[in-house]
Coordinates of C-alpha atoms in Angstrom, one line a residue:
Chain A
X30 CA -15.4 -45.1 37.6
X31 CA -14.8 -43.2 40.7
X32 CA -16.1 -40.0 41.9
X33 CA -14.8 -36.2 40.9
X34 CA -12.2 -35.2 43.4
X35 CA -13.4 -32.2 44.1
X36 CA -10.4 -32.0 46.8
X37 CA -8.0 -32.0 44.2
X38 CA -9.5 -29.0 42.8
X39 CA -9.5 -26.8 46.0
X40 CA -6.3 -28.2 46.7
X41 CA -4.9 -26.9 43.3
X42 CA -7.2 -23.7 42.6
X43 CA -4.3 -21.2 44.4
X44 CA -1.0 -23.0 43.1
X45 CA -2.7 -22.7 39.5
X46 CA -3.5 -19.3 39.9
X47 CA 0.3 -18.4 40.4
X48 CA 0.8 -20.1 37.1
X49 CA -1.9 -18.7 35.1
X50 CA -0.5 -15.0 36.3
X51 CA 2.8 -16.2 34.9
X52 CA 1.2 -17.7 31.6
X53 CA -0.2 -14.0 31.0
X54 CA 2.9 -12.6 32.0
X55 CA 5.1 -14.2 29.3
X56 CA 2.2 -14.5 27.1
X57 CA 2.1 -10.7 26.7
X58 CA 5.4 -10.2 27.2
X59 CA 5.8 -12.1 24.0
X60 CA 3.2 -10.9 22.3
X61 CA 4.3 -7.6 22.8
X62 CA 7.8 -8.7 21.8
X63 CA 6.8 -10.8 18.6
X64 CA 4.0 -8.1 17.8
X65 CA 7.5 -5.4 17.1
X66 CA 8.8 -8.0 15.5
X67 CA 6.4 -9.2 13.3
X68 CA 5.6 -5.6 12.2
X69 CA 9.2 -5.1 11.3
X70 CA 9.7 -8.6 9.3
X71 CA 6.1 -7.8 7.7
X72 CA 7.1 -4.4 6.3
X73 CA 10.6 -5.8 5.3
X74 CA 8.9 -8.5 3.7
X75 CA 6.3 -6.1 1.8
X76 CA 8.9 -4.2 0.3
X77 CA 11.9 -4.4 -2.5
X78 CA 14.8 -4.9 0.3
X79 CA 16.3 -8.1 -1.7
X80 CA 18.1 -9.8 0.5
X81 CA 16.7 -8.8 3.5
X82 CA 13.4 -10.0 2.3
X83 CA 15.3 -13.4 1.3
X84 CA 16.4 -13.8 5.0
X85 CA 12.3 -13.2 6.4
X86 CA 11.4 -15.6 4.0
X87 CA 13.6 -18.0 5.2
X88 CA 12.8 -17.4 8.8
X89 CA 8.8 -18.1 7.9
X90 CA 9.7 -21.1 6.5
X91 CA 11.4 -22.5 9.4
X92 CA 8.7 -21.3 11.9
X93 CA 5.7 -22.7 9.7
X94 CA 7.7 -25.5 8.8
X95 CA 8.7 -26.6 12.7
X96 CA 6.4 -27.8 16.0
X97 CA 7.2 -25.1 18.4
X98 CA 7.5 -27.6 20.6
X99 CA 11.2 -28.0 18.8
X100 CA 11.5 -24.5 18.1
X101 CA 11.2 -24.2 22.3
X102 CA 13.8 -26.8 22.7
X103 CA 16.2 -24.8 20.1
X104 CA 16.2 -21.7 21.2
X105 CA 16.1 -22.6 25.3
X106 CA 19.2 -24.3 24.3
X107 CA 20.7 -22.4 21.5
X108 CA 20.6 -19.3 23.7
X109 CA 23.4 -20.2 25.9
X110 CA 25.5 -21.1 23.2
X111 CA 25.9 -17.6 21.7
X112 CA 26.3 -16.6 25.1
X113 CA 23.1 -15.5 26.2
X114 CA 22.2 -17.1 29.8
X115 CA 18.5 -16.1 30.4
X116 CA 16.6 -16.6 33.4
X117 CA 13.9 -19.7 32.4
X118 CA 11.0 -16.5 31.6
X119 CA 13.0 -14.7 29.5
X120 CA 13.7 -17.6 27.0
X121 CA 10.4 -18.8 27.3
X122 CA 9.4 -15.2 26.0
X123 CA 12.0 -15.2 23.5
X124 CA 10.8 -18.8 22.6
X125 CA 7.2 -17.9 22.1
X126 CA 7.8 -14.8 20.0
X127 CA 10.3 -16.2 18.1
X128 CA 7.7 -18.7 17.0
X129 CA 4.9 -15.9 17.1
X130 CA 7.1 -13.4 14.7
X131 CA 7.3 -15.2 11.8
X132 CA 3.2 -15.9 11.8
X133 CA 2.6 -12.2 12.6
X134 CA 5.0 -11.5 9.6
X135 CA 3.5 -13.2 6.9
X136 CA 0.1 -11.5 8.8
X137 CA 1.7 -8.0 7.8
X138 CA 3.1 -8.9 4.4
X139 CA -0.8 -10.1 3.8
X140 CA -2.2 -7.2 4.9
X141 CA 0.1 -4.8 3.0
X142 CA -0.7 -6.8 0.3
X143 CA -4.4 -7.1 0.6
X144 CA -4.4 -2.7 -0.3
X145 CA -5.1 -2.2 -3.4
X146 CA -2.3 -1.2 -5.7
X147 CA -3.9 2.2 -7.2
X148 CA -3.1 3.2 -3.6
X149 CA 0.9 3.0 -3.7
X150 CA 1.2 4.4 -7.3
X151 CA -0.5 7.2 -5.8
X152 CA 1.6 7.7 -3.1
X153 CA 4.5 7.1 -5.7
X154 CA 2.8 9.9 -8.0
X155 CA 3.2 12.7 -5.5
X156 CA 6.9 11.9 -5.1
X157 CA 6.9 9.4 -1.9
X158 CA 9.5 6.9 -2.1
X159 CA 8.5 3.2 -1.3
X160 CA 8.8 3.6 2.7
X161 CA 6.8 6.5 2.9
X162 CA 4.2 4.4 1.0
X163 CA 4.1 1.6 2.9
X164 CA 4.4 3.7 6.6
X165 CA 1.7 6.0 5.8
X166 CA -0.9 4.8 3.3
X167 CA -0.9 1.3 3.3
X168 CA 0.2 0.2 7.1
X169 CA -3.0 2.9 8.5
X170 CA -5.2 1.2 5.8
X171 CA -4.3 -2.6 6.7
X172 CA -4.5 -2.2 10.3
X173 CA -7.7 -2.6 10.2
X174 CA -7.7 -6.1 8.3
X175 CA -4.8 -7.6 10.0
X176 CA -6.4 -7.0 13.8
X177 CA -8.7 -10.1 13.1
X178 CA -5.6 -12.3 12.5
X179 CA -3.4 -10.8 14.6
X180 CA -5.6 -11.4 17.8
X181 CA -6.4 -15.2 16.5
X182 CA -2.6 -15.2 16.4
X183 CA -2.6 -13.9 20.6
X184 CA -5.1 -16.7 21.5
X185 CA -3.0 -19.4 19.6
X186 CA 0.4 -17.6 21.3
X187 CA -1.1 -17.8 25.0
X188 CA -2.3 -21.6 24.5
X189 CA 1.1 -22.3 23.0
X190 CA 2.4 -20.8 25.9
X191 CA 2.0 -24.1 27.9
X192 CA 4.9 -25.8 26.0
X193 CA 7.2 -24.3 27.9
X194 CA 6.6 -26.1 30.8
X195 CA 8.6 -28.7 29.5
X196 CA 11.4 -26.3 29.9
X197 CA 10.6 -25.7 33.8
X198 CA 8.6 -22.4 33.7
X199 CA 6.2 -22.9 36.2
X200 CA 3.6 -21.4 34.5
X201 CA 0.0 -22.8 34.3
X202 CA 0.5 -26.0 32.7
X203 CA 3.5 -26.7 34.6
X204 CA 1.9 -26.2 37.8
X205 CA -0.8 -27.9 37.2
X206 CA 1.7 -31.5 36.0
X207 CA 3.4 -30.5 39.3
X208 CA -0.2 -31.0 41.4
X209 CA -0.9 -34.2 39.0
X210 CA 2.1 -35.5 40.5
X211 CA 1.6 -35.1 44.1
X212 CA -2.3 -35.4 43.9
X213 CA -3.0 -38.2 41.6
X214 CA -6.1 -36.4 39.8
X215 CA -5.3 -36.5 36.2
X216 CA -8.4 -35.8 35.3
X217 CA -10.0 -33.4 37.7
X218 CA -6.6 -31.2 37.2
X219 CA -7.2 -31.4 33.9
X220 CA -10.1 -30.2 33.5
X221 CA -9.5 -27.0 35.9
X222 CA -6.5 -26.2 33.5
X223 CA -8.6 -26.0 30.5
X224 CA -11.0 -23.8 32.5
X225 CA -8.6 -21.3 33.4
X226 CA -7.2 -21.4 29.8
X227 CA -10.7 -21.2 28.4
X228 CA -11.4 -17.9 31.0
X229 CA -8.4 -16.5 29.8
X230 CA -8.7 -17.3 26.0
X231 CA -12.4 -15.4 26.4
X232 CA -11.7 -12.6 28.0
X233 CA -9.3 -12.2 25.3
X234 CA -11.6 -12.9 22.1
X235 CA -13.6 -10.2 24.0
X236 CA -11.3 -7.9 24.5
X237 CA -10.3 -8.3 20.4
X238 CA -13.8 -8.2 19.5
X239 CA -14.4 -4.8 21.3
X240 CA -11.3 -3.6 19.6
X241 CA -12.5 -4.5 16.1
X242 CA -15.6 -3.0 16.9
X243 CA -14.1 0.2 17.3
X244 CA -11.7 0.0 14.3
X245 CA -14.6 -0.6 11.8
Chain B
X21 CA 21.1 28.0 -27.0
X22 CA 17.5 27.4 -26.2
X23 CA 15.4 26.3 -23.3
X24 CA 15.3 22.4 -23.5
X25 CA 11.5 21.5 -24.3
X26 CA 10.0 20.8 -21.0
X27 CA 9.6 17.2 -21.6
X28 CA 10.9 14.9 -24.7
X29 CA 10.6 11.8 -24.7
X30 CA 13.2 9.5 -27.0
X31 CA 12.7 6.2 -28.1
X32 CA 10.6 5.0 -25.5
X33 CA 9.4 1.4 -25.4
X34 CA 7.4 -0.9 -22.9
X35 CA 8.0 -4.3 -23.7
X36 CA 5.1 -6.6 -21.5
X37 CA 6.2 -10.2 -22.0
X38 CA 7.8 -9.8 -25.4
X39 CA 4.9 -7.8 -26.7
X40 CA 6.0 -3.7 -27.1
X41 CA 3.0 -2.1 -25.8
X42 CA 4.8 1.0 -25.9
X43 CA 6.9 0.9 -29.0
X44 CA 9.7 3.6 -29.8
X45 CA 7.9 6.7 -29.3
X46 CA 9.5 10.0 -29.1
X47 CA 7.7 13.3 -28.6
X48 CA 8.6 16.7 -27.2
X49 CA 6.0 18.8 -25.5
X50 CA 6.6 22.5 -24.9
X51 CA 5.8 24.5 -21.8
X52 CA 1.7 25.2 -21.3
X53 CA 1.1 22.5 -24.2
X54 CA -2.3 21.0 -23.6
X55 CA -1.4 17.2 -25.3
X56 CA -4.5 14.7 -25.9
X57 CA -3.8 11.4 -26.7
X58 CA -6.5 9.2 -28.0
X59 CA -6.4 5.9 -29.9
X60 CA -8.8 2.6 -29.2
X61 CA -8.1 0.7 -25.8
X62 CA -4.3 -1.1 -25.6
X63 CA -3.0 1.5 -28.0
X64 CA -0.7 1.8 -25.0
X65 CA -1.8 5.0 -23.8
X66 CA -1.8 4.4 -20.3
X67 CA 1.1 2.8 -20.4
X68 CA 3.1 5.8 -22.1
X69 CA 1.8 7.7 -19.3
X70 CA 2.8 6.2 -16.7
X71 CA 6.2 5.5 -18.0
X72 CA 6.7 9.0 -17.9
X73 CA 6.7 9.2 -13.9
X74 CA 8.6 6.0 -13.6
X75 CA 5.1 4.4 -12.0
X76 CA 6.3 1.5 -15.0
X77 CA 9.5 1.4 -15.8
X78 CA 10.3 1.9 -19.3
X79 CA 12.3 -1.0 -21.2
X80 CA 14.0 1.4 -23.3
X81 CA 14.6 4.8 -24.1
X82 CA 14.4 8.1 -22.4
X83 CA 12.4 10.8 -20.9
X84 CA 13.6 14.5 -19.8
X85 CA 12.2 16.7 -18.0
X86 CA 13.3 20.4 -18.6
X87 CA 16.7 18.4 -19.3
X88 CA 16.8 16.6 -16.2
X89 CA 16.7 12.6 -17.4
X90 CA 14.0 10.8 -15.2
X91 CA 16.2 7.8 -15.4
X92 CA 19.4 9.1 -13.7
X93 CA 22.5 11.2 -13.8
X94 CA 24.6 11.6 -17.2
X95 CA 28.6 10.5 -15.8
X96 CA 31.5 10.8 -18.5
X97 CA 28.8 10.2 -21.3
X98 CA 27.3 7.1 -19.3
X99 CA 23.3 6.8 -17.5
X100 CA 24.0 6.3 -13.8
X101 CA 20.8 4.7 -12.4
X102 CA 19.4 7.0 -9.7
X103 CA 18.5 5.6 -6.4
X104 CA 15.2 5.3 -5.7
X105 CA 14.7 8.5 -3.5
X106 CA 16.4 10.4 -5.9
X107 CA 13.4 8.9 -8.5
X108 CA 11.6 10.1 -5.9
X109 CA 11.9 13.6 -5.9
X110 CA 11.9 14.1 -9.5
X111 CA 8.3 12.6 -9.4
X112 CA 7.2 15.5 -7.1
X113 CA 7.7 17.7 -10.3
X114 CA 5.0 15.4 -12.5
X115 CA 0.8 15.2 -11.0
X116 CA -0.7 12.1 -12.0
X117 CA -4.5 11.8 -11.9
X118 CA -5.8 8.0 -11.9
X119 CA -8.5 7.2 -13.8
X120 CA -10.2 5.3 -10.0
X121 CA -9.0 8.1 -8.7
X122 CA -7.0 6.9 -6.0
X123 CA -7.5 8.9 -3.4
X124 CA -6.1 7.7 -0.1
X125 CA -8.6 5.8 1.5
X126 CA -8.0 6.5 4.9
X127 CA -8.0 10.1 4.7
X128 CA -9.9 13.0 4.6
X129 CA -9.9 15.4 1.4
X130 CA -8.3 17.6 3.3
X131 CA -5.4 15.5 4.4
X132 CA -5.4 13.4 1.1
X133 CA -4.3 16.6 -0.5
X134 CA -1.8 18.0 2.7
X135 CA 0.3 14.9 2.9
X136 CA 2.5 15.6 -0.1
X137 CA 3.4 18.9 1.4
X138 CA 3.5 17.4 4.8
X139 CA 5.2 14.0 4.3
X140 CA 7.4 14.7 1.0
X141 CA 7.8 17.9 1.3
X142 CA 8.5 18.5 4.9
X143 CA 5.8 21.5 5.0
X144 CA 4.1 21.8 8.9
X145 CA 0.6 20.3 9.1
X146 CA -1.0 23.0 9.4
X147 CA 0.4 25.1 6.7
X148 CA 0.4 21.5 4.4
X149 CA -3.9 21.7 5.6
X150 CA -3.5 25.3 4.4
X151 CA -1.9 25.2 1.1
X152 CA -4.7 21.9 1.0
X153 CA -7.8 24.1 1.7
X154 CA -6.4 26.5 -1.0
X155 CA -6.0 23.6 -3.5
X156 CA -10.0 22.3 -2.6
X157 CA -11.2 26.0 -2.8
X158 CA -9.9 25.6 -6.5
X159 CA -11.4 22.8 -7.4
X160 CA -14.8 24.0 -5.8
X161 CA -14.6 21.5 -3.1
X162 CA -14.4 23.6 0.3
X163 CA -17.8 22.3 1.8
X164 CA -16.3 18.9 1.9
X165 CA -12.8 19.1 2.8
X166 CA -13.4 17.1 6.6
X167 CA -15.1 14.1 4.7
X168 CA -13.3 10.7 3.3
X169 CA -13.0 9.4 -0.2
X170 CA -16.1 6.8 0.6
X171 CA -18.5 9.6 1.5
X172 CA -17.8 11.7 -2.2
X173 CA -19.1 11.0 -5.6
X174 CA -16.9 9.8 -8.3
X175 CA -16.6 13.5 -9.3
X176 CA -15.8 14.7 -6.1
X177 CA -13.3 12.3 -5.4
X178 CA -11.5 12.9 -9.0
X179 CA -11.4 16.9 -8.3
X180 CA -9.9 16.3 -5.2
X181 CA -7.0 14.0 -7.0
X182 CA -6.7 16.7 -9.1
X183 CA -5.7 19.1 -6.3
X184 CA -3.4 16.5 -4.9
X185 CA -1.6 16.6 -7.9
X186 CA -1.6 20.6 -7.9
X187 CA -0.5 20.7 -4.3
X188 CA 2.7 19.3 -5.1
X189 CA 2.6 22.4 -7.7
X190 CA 4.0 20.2 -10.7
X191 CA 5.7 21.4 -13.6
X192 CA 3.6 18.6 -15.8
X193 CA 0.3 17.2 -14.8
X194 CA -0.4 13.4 -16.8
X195 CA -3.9 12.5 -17.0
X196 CA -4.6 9.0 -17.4
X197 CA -9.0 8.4 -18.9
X198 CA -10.0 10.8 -16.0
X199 CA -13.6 10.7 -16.1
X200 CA -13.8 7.1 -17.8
X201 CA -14.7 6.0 -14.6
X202 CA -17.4 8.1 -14.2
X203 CA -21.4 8.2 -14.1
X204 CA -22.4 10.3 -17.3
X205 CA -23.6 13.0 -15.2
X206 CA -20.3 13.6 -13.0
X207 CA -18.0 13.9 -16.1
X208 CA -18.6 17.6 -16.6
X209 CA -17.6 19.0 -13.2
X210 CA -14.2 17.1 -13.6
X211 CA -13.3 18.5 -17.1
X212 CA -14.2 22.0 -16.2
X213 CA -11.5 21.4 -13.8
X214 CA -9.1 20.6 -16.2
X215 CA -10.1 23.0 -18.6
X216 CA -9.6 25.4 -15.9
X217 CA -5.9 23.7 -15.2
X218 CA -5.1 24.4 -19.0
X219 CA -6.3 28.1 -19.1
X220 CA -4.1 28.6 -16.2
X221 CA -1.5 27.5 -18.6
X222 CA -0.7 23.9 -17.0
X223 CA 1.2 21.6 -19.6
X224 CA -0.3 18.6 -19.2
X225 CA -0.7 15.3 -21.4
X226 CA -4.5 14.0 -21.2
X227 CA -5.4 10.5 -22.2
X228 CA -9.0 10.9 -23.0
X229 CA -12.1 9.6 -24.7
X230 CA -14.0 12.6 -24.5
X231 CA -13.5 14.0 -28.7
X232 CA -15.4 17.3 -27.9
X233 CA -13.6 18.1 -24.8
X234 CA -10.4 16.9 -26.6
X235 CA -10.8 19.1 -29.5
X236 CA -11.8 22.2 -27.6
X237 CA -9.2 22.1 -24.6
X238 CA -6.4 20.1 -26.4
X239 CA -3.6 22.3 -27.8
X240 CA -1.9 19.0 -29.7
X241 CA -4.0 15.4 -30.7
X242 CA -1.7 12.4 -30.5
X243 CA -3.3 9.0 -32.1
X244 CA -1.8 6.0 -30.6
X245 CA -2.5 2.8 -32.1
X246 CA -0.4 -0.9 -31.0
X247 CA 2.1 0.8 -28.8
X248 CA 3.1 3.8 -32.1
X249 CA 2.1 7.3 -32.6
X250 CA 0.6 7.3 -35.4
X251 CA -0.8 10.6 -36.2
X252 CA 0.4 14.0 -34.1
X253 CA -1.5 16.8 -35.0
X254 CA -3.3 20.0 -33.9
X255 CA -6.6 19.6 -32.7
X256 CA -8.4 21.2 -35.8
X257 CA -6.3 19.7 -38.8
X258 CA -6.9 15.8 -36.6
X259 CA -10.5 15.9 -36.3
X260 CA -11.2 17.7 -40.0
X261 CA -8.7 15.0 -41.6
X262 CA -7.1 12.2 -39.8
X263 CA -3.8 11.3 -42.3
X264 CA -3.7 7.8 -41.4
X265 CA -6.3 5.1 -42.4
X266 CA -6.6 4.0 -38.6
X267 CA -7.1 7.5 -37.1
X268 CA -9.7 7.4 -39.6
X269 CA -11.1 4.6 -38.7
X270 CA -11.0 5.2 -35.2
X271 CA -12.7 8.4 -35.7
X272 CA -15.6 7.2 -37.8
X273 CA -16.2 4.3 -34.7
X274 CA -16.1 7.5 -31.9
X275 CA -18.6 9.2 -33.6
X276 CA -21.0 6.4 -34.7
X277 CA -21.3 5.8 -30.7
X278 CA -21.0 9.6 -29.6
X279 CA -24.3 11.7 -29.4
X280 CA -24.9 14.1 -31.8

């Protein structure tokens, strides 16, 4: 058992703080992006749009039912094929909220669902149709129950986020394999990567938690 | 030719897993006819109720409002479905009061009773708050207009349904057990309200277990019983002497439990 390379460490503390500024980069990028989605897919989901609903439902499936490890793979290489060439961040944003999307969805459709169906057939009673319902009395109501989920959905989107270093973003993961490489540290690299994703994942449970706080 | 009644229903049936819970029924209520129906619970007054607004959809059969079918347009002799906005904004024309409530929980009184105008009626927000500050002053709420649902009593939070309903100004109010969920004590307030409604000349149907406030305010008694009317009679003639043997009976179990 040798001693902590603490060299390693100092060596790698600047390279891995590009990387981390790219993880939050894409991580909110996607976020943002899966977020929309997610909302959209939910609602659809929540409602009587037949087919439409038939085609979420199918999506869901195939994200729960997937690693996003492959679902990083497919759609960094599907891309190209319908003739979309996108620099390495944007598919890795796509990538991630594609995967995201379809667990914020079935967040939303739970949610909507979760409101208590007195509260539609009001709506319905003073002459709103179905959208109206949903938009303005049980979306406002849900927000509140779907923000715990949907921020444990963030922290599990940012960690996932490292997976796309096998698709040669260079963000914190990545750099970090990149220092392994050169430095021969496994382990003390190691452990500074899940430091910085552990700052990052608090400062984000704290930042939800202070948001829920003022919700309730 | 004469006005079409302002609502008739014809041969309307609910049919909940092979079981009619409304069976056949057909009635026609008149403008600024006060209608209580009563029978014991799963008579399938709820259910007739709410199959008037299209909140359930009936199985079968028919109901028109001042002619206009609730179901869809008449083409070349033929029902057209209507879409569901067009379902829609034939509901605006029918209040519904829930009997737990409803109100929208996010809200305040105030806005629980402007968003009809605002959002299905296109009125401006602030003239929707107007026309909703009206509506509370009428149901004696105007000291609590700013507070939500969670902060009123049961009472409070059934008066302001009521003027949610009245905002929309309906041409039919349907009242489904409005004060059954309610503490002994809050009951009165919300049936002066209604009594009010009905001396304004409101036509509304009332599903009720209140007898005395049923044979004062009513205009018409229906008795329902296993999805059927089974006795339809004015208030008077129905309490004094119930034709059929279950009216009867149901009558004779009301007052056994009601105070004296």
């Amino acid at each position: 058992m040798g001693g902590f390379d603490w060299s390693a460490i100092t060596y790698a503390v600047p390279y891995m703080l590009r990387g981390a500024v790219v993880t939050i980069e894409i991580s909110f990028c996607a976020m943002l992006l899966a977020t929309l989605v997610g909302l959209l897919l939910g609602l659809v989901s929540a409602s009587r749009l037949g087919v439409l609903k038939g085609v979420v439902r199918v999506y869901v499936y195939f994200v729960r039912g997937t690693p996003a490890l492959v679902q990083v793979f497919l759609v960094y290489f599907a891309l190209p094929r319908i003739g979309l060439e996108l620099s390495a961040f944007a598919s890795g944003v796509v990538a991630l909220a594609f995967n995201s999307a379809g667990f914020i969805a079935e967040i939303v459709r739970a949610g909507l669902q979760s409101i208590d169906t007195g509260q539609s057939e009001a709506a319905l009673s003073i002459g709103m149709t179905e959208r109206q319902s949903i938009l303005f009395i049980l979306l406002p109501q849900s927000l509140r129950r779907i923000t715990p989920p949907l921020t444990n959905e963030a922290i599990t989107l940012v960690k996932t986020s490292s997976l796309l270093s096998v698709i040669s973003i260079s963000e914190l993961t990545r750099s970090a394999q990149v220092i392994v490489a050169k430095r021969f540290a496994p382990f003390e690299l190691y452990s500074a990567l899940a430091v910085y994703y552990l700052v990052m994942i608090s400062a984000l449970s704290w930042c939800s938690e202070y948001v829920e706080k003022r919700l309730a | 030719m004469s006005a079409p009644p302002l609502l008739s229903i014809r041969g309307l049936s609910k049919i909940f897993d092979e079981v009619p819970v409304v069976d056949r029924i057909n009635i026609e209520v008149a403008q600024g006819e006060i209608v209580m129906i009563v029978g014991p619970s799963g008579a399938g007054k709820s259910t007739l109720l709410r199959c008037i607004n299209r909140i359930e959809i009936p199985s079968e059969g028919d109901v028109l409002l001042a002619g206009v079918n609730m179901a869809g347009e008449s083409r070349n002799g033929k029902l057209a479905a209507d879409p569901p906005s067009a379902t829609a904004r034939k509901r605006r024309r029918i209040g519904m009061v829930f009997q737990r409530f409803n109100l929208f929980a996010h809200l305040t009184a105030l806005d629980n009773v402007a968003i009809g105008p605002r959002r299905v009626l296109g009125a401006k927000l602030s003239e929707a708050r107007a026309l909703a500050a009206e509506q509370l002053a009428r149901v004696r709420l105007s000291d609590h207009v700013l507070k939500r649902p969670a902060q009123l009593s049961g009472g409070q939070q059934q008066r302001v349904a009521i003027a949610r309903a009245m905002a929309m100004r309906p041409v039919l109010l349907l009242f489904d057990e409005p004060t059954s969920a309610l503490d002994p004590e809050l009951v009165g307030e919300v049936l002066e309200v209604i009594r009010s409604l009905a001396e304004e000349g409101m036509t509304m149907l009332v599903v009720t277990h209140e007898m005395q406030f049923a044979r004062e305010v009513g205009t018409r008694m229906l008795f329902m019983d296993q999805g059927r009317i089974l006795e339809d009679a004015a208030p008077k003639a129905f309490f004094a002497d119930p034709q059929h043997v279950r009216a009867r009976e149901f009558l004779r179990r009301v007052h056994a439990t009601a105070p004296a």
